[in-house]
Coordinates of C-alpha atoms and ligand atoms in Angstrom, one line a residue:
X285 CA -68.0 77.0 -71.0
X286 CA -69.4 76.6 -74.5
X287 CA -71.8 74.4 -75.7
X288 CA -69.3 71.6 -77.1
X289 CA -71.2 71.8 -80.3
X290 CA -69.6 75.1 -81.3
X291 CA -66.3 74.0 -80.1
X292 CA -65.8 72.0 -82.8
X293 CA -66.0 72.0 -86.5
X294 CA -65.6 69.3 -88.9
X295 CA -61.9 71.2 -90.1
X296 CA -61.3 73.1 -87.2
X297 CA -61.9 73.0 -83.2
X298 CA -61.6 75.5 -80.4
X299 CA -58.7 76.2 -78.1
X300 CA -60.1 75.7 -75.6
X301 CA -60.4 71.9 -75.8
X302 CA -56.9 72.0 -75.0
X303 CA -57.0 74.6 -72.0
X304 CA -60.1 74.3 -70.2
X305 CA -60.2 72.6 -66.6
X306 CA -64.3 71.7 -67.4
X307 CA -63.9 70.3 -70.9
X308 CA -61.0 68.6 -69.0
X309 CA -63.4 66.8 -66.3
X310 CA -65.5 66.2 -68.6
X311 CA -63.0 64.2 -70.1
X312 CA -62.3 62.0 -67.4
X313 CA -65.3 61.3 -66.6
X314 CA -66.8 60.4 -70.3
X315 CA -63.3 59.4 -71.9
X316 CA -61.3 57.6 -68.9
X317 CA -63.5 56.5 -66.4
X318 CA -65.8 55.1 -68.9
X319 CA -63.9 53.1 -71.6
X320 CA -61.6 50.6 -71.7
X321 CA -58.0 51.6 -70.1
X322 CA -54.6 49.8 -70.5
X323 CA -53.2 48.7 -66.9
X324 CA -50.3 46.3 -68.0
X325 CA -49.2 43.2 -69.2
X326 CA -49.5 39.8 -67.8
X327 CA -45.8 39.3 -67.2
X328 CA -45.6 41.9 -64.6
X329 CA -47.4 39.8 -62.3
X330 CA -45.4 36.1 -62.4
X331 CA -47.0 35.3 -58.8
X332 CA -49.8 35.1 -57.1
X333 CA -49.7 38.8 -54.8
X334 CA -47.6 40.2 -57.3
X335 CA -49.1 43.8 -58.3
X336 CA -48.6 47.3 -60.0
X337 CA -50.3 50.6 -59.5
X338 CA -52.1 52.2 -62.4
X339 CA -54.2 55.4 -62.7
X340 CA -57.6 55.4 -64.2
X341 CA -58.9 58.7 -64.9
X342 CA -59.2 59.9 -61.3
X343 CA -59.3 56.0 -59.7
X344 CA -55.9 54.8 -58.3
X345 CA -56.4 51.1 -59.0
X346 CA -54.0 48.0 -58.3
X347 CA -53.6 44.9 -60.6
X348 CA -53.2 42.4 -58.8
X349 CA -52.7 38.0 -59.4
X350 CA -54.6 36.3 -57.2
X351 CA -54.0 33.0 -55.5
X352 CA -56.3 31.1 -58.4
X353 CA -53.5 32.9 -60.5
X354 CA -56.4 35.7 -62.4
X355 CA -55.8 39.0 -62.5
X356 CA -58.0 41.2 -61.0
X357 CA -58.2 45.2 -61.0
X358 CA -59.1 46.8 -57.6
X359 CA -59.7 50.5 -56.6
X360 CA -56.7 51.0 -54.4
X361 CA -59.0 52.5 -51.4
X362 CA -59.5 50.7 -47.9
X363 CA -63.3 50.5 -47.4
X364 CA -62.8 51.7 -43.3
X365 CA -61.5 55.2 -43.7
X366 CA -60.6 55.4 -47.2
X367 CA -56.4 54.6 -47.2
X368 CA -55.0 53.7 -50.1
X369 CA -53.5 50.2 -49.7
X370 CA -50.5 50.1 -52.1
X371 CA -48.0 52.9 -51.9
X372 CA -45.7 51.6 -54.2
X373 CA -45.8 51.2 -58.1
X374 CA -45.2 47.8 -58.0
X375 CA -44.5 44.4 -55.7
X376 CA -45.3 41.5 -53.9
X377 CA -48.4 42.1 -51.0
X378 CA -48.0 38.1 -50.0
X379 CA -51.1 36.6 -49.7
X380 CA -53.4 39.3 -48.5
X381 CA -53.9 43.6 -48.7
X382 CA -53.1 44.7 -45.1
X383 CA -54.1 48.5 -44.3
X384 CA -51.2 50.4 -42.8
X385 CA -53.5 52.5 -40.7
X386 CA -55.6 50.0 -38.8
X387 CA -54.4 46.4 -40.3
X388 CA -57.9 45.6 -42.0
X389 CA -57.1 42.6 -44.1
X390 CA -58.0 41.7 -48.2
X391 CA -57.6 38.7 -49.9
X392 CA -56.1 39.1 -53.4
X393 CA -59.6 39.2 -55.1
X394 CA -60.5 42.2 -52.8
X395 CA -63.0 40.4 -50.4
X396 CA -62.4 41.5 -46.8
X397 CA -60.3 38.6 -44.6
X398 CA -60.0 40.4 -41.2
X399 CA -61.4 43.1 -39.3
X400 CA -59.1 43.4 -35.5
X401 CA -61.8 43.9 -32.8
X402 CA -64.4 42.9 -35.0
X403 CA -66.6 42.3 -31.9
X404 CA -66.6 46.0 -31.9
X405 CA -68.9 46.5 -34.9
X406 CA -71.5 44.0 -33.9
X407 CA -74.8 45.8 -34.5
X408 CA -73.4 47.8 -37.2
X409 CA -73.7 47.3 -40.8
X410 CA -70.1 47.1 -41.3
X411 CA -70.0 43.1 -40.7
X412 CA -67.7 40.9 -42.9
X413 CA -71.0 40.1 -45.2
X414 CA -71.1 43.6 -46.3
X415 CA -69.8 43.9 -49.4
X416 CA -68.9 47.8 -48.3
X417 CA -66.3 45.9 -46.2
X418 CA -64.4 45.1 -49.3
X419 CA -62.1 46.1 -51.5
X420 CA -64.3 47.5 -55.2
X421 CA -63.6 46.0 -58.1
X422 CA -63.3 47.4 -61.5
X423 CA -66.4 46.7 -63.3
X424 CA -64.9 44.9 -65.7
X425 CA -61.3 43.3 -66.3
X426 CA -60.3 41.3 -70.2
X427 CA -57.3 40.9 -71.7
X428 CA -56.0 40.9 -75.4
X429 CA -52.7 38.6 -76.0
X430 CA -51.3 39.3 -72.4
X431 CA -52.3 42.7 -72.2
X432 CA -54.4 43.7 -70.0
X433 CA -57.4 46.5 -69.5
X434 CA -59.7 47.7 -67.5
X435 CA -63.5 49.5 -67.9
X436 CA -64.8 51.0 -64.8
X437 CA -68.0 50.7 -66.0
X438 CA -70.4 48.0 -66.3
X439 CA -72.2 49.4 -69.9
X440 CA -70.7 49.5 -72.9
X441 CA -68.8 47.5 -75.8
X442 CA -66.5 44.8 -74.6
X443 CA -62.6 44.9 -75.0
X444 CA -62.5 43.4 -79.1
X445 CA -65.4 45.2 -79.9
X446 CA -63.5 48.2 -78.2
X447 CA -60.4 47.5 -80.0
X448 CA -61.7 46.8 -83.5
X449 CA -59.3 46.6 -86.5
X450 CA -56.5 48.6 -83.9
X451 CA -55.6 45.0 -82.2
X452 CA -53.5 44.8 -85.2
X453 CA -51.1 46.4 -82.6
X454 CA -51.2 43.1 -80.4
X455 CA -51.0 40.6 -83.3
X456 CA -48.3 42.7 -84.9
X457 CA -46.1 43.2 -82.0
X458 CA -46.6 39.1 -80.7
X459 CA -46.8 37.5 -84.1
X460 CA -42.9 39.0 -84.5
X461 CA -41.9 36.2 -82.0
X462 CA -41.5 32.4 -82.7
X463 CA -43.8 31.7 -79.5
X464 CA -46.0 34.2 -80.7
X465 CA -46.0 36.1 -77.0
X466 CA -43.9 38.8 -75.5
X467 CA -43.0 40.1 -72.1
X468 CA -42.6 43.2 -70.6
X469 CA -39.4 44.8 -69.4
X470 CA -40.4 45.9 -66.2
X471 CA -39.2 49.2 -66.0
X472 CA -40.6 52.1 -68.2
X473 CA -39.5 56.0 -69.2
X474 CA -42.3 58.4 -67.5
X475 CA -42.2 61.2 -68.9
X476 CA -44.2 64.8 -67.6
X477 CA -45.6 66.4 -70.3
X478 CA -46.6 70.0 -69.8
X479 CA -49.4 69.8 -72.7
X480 CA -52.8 68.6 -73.3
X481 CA -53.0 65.0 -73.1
X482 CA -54.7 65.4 -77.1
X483 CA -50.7 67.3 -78.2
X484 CA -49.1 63.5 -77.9
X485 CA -52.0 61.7 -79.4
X486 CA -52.3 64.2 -82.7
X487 CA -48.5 64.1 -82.7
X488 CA -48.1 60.2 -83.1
X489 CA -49.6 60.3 -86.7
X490 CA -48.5 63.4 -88.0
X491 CA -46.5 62.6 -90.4
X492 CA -45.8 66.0 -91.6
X493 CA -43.6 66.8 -88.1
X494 CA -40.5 64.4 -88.4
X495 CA -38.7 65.9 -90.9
X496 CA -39.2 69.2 -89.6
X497 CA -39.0 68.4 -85.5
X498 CA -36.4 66.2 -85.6
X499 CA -34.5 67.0 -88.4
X500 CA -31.0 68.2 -86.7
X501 CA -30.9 65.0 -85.0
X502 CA -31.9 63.3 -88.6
X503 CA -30.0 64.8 -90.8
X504 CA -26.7 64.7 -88.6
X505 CA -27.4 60.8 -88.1
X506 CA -27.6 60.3 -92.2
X507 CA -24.6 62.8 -92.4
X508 CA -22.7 59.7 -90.0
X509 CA -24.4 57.1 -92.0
X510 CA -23.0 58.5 -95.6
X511 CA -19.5 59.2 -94.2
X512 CA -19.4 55.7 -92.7
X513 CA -20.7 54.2 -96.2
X514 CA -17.8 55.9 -98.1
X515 CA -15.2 54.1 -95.8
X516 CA -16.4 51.3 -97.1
X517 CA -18.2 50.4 -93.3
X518 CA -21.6 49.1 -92.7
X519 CA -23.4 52.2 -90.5
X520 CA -25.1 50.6 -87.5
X521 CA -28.8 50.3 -87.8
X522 CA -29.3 52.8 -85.0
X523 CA -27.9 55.8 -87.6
X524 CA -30.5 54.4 -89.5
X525 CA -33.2 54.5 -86.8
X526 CA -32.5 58.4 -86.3
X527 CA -31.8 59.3 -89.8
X528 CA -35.2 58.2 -91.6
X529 CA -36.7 60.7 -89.4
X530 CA -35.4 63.5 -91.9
X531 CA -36.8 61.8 -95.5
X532 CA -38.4 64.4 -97.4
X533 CA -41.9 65.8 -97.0
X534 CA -42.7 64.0 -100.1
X535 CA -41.6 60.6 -98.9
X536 CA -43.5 60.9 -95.5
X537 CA -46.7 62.0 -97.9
X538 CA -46.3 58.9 -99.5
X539 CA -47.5 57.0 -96.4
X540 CA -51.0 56.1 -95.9
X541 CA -53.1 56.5 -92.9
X542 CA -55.6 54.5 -92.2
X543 CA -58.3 56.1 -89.4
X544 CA -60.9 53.7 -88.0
X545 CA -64.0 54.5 -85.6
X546 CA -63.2 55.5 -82.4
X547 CA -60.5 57.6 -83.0
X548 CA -58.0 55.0 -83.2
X549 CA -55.7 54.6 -86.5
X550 CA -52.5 53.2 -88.4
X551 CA -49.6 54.9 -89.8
X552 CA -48.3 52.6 -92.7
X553 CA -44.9 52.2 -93.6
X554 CA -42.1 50.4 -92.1
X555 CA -38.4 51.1 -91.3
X556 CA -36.9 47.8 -92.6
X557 CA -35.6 45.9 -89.9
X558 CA -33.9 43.2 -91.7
X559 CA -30.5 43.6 -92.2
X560 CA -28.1 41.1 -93.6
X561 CA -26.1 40.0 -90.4
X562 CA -26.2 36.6 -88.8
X563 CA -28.5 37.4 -86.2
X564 CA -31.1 38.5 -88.5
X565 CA -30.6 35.4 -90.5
X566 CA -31.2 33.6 -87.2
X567 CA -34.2 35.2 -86.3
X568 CA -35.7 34.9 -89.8
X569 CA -35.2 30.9 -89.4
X570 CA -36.7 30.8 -86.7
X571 CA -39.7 32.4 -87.6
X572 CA -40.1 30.0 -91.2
X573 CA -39.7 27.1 -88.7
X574 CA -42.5 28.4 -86.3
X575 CA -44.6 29.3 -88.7
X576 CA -44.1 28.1 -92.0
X577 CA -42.5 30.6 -94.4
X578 CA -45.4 32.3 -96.1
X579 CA -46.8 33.4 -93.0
X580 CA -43.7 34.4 -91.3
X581 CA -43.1 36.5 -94.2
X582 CA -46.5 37.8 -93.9
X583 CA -45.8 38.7 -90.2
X584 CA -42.6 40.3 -90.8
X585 CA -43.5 42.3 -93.6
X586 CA -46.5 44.0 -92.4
X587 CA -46.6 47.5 -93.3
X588 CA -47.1 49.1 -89.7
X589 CA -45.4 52.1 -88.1
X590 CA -47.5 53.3 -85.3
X591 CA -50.9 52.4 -84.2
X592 CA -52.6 54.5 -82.1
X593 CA -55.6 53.1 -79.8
X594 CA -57.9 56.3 -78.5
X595 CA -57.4 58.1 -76.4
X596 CA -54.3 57.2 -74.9
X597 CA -52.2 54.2 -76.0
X598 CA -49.6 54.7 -78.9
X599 CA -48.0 51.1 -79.7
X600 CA -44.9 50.8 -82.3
X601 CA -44.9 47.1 -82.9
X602 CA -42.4 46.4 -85.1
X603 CA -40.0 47.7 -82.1
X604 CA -42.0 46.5 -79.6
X605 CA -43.0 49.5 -77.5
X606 CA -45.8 51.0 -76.2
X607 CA -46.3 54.6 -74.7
X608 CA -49.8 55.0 -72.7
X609 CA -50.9 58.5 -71.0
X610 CA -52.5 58.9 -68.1
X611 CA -53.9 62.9 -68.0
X612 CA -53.2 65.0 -64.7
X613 CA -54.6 68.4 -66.2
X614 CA -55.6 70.3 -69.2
X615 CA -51.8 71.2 -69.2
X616 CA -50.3 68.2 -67.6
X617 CA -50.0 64.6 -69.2
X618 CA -47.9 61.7 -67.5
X619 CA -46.5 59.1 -70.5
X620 CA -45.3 55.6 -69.7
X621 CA -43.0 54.0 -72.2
X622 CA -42.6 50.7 -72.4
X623 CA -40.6 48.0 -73.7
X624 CA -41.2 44.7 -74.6
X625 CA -39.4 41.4 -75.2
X626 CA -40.1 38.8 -78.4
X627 CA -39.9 35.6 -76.8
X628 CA -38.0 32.6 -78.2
X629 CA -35.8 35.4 -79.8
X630 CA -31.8 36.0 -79.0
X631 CA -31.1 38.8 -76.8
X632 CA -29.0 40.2 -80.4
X633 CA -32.9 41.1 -81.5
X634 CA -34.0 42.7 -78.5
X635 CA -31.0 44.9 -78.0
X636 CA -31.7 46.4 -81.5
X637 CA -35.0 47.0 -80.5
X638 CA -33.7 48.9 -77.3
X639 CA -31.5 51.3 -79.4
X640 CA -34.5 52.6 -80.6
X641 CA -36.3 52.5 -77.2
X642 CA -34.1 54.8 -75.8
X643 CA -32.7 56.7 -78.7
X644 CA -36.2 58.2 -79.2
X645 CA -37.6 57.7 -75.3
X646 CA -34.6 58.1 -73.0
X647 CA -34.0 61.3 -70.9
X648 CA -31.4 61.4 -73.2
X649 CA -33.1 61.2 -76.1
X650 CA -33.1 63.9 -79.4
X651 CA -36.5 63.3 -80.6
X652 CA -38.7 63.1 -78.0
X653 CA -37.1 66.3 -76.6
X654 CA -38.3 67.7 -79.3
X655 CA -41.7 67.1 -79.2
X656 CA -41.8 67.6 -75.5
X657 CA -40.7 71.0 -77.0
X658 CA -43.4 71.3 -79.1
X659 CA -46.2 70.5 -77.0
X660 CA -45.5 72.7 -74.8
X661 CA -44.9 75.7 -76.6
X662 CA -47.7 74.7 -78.4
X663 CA -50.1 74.7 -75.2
X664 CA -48.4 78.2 -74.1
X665 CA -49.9 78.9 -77.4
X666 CA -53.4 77.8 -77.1
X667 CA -53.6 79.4 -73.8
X668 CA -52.7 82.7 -75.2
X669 CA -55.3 85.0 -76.8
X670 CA -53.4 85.3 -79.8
X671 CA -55.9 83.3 -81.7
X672 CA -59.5 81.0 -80.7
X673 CA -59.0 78.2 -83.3
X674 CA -57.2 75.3 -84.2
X675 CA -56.5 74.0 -88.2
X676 CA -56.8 70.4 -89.2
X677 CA -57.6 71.6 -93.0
X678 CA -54.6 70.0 -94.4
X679 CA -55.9 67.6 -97.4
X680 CA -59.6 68.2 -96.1
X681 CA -62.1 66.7 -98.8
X682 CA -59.4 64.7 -100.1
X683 CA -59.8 61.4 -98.2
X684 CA -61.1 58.4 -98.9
X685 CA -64.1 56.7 -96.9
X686 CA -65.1 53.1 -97.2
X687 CA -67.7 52.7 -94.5
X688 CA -66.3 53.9 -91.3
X689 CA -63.1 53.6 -92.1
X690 CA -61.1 56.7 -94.0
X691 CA -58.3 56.4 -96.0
X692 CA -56.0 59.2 -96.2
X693 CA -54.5 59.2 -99.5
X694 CA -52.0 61.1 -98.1
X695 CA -49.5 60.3 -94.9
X696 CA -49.3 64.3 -94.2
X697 CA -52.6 64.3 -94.0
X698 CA -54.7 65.7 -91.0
X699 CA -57.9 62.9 -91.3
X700 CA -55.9 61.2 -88.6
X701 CA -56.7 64.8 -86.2
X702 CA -60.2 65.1 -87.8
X703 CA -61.1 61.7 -86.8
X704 CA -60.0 61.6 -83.4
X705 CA -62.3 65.0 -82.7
X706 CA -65.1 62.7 -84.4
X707 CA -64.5 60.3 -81.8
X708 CA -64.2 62.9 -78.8
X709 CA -67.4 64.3 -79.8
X710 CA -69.0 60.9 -79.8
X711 CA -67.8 60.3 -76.1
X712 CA -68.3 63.6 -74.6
X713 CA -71.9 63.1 -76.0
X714 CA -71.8 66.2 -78.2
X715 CA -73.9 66.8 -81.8
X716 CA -71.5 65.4 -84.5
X717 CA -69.6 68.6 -86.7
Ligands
FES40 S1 -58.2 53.0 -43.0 FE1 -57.6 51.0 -43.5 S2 -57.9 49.9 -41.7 FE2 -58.5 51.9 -41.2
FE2_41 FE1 -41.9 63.5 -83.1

């Protein structure tokens, strides 16, 4: 392997940052297992014993609710011979862990409860006191507005300081309901992506690829949309969902990105999601009454897309989902897509919200077949010899910086690629380009 230094330039970066099973654990162990990682979100565990599953990096970890009702992150490992407790990807474990191989016990904060023939390891150092005997805990476990992360280590900022300016993503998505909380749906789209985990993270703010990626399903949807219009008929907001995806290059350029340390970053714009039916009008009632009108207005009308939180979380607030990845290999990515409820809001709301959910995620879906598409051919191509570098040169020199935050003057622009390789650089402990 290179020296990452030469791997990456300030307009450019090698392929092999995409293709190399090194650079790859190097990864993991600098990116993932070091920096804060999204597990779930509060809702999923109602109860005390109720858990899920999540992958860390490497670490198969459970969240878990314990009997004082706090959620706790665990590595998913019995400390006798190694077995991982929970098999599933999500349920109840009552009020203890029990191994399936030789029934050691755990309470729900990971702390061994029983060992059968514990007699047996008198004079040993495996006695109850030990804390080898118990379950090990992430290092450290916060939450942001009901969702929930995890840092296997001990160093390092803490979750806001992690988060920065990208938390917008919480506020956005929660300040869209009355009660100002939402609630996962507790099923999500997981999707196998046979690309770099860095394909789906570039993708999210290139604003450049929608017109051109998705444009058969766009401009068949605005073809619908138009036809519907001159029959004098209202086209469903879904046509509408699917055919903004083909506006011009020149419209898409006329977004703003906004890229903040850490690699994480905002695509402006918005879809308009406030059609005149009675539902809307509803929900728009509610909102003044929760929160005075000048604020709801304020929530409703903020100018957010996507927001993308490095390396791995890409949340769409207005439409309440969220798609997180979890890396398997240089060429192997798993997404989870979720979905997410505004509470205090009629179901009318949160079925227009799942349109989109599974217009764009389903295994259905036109657009993200697309990009699946994409990624792939595009890692076939970055494994091929046909060329050793990578171009982010698109509208290089013409941002804006103010501090550490850049402006990109222009929503095509590649700053949002540039940055995230500043970021990389910075946790794989590299020389800045
Ligand atoms: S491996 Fe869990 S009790 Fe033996
Ligand atoms: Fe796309």
């Amino acid at each position: 392997m290179q020296p990452l230094e030469r791997l990456i330039e300030a307009d450019r970066v090698h392929r092999s940052v995409y293709t190399d099973q090194e650079i790859f654990d190097r990864e993991i162990e600098n990116i993932w297992e070091k920096t804060w990682v999204y597990c779930g979100h509060e809702s999923q565990l109602r109860k005390a014993g109720d858990y899920v599953t999540v992958q860390i990096g490497r670490q198969p970890m459970i969240m878990v609710r314990g009997l004082d009702g706090r959620i706790r992150v665990l590595y998913n490992r019995c400390p006798h011979r190694g077995v991982q407790l929970c098999g599933n990807r999500q349920g109840n474990t009552g009020s203890t862990f029990v191994c399936s191989y030789h029934a050691w016990t755990f309470h729900l904060d990971g702390r061994v409860k029983g060992i059968p023939l514990s007699h047996a390891y008198d004079g040993t150092r495996m006695t109850s006191e030990n804390p080898e005997c118990s379950m090990k805990p992430a290092a450290r476990v916060d939450s942001y507005r009901g969702f929930v992360f995890a840092s296997l280590r001990a160093e390092g900022p803490g979750l806001a300081e992690f988060l920065g300016e990208a938390k917008i993503a919480f506020d956005d998505m929660c300040d869209r309901s009355p009660l100002g909380e939402v609630e996962i749906v507790p099923v999500c789209h997981r999707v196998v992506q046979h690309s770099n985990w860095k394909f789906f993270m570039e993708n999210q703010l290139d604003a450049l690829h929608p017109s051109v990626t998705h444009q058969s399903t766009g401009v068949a949807a605005g073809r619908v949309e138009r036809r519907l219009r001159e029959q004098g008929r209202t086209p469903p907001l879904y046509y509408h969902y699917l055919s903004t995806f083909a506006s011009s290059f020149e419209q898409w350029d006329s977004v703003q990105t906004v890229n903040f340390p850490r690699g994480h970053g905002i695509l402006k714009g918005y879809m308009g999601l406030r059609p005149d039916d009675p539902d809307t009008k509803e929900y728009v009632a509610a909102m003044h009454k929760a929160y005075g009108e000048k604020k709801a207005e304020e929530f409703l009308g903020r100018s957010i897309h996507h927001v993308l939180i490095y390396p791995y979380l890409s949340v769409q607030s207005p439409l309440q989902q969220l798609r997180v990845l979890r890396p398997v290999a240089p060429n192997k990515t798993l997404s989870e897509i979720w979905h997410f409820r505004l509470k205090g809001v009629a179901p009318a709301i949160y079925r227009r919200a799942l349109w989109y959910f599974n217009l764009v995620n389903s295994p259905a879906t036109m657009i993200n077949a697309d990009d699946l598409e994409n990624w792939t051919k595009g890692q076939w191509g970055l494994e091929s010899q046909g060329g050793e570098w990578v171009s982010f040169h698109r509208n290089h020199g013409g941002d804006t910086q103010e501090g550490e935050v850049t402006f990109s003057n222009h929503g095509t622009s590649e700053a949002v690629m540039r940055s995230q390789f500043k970021a990389w650089v910075q946790y794989m402990g590299a020389a800045r380009p």
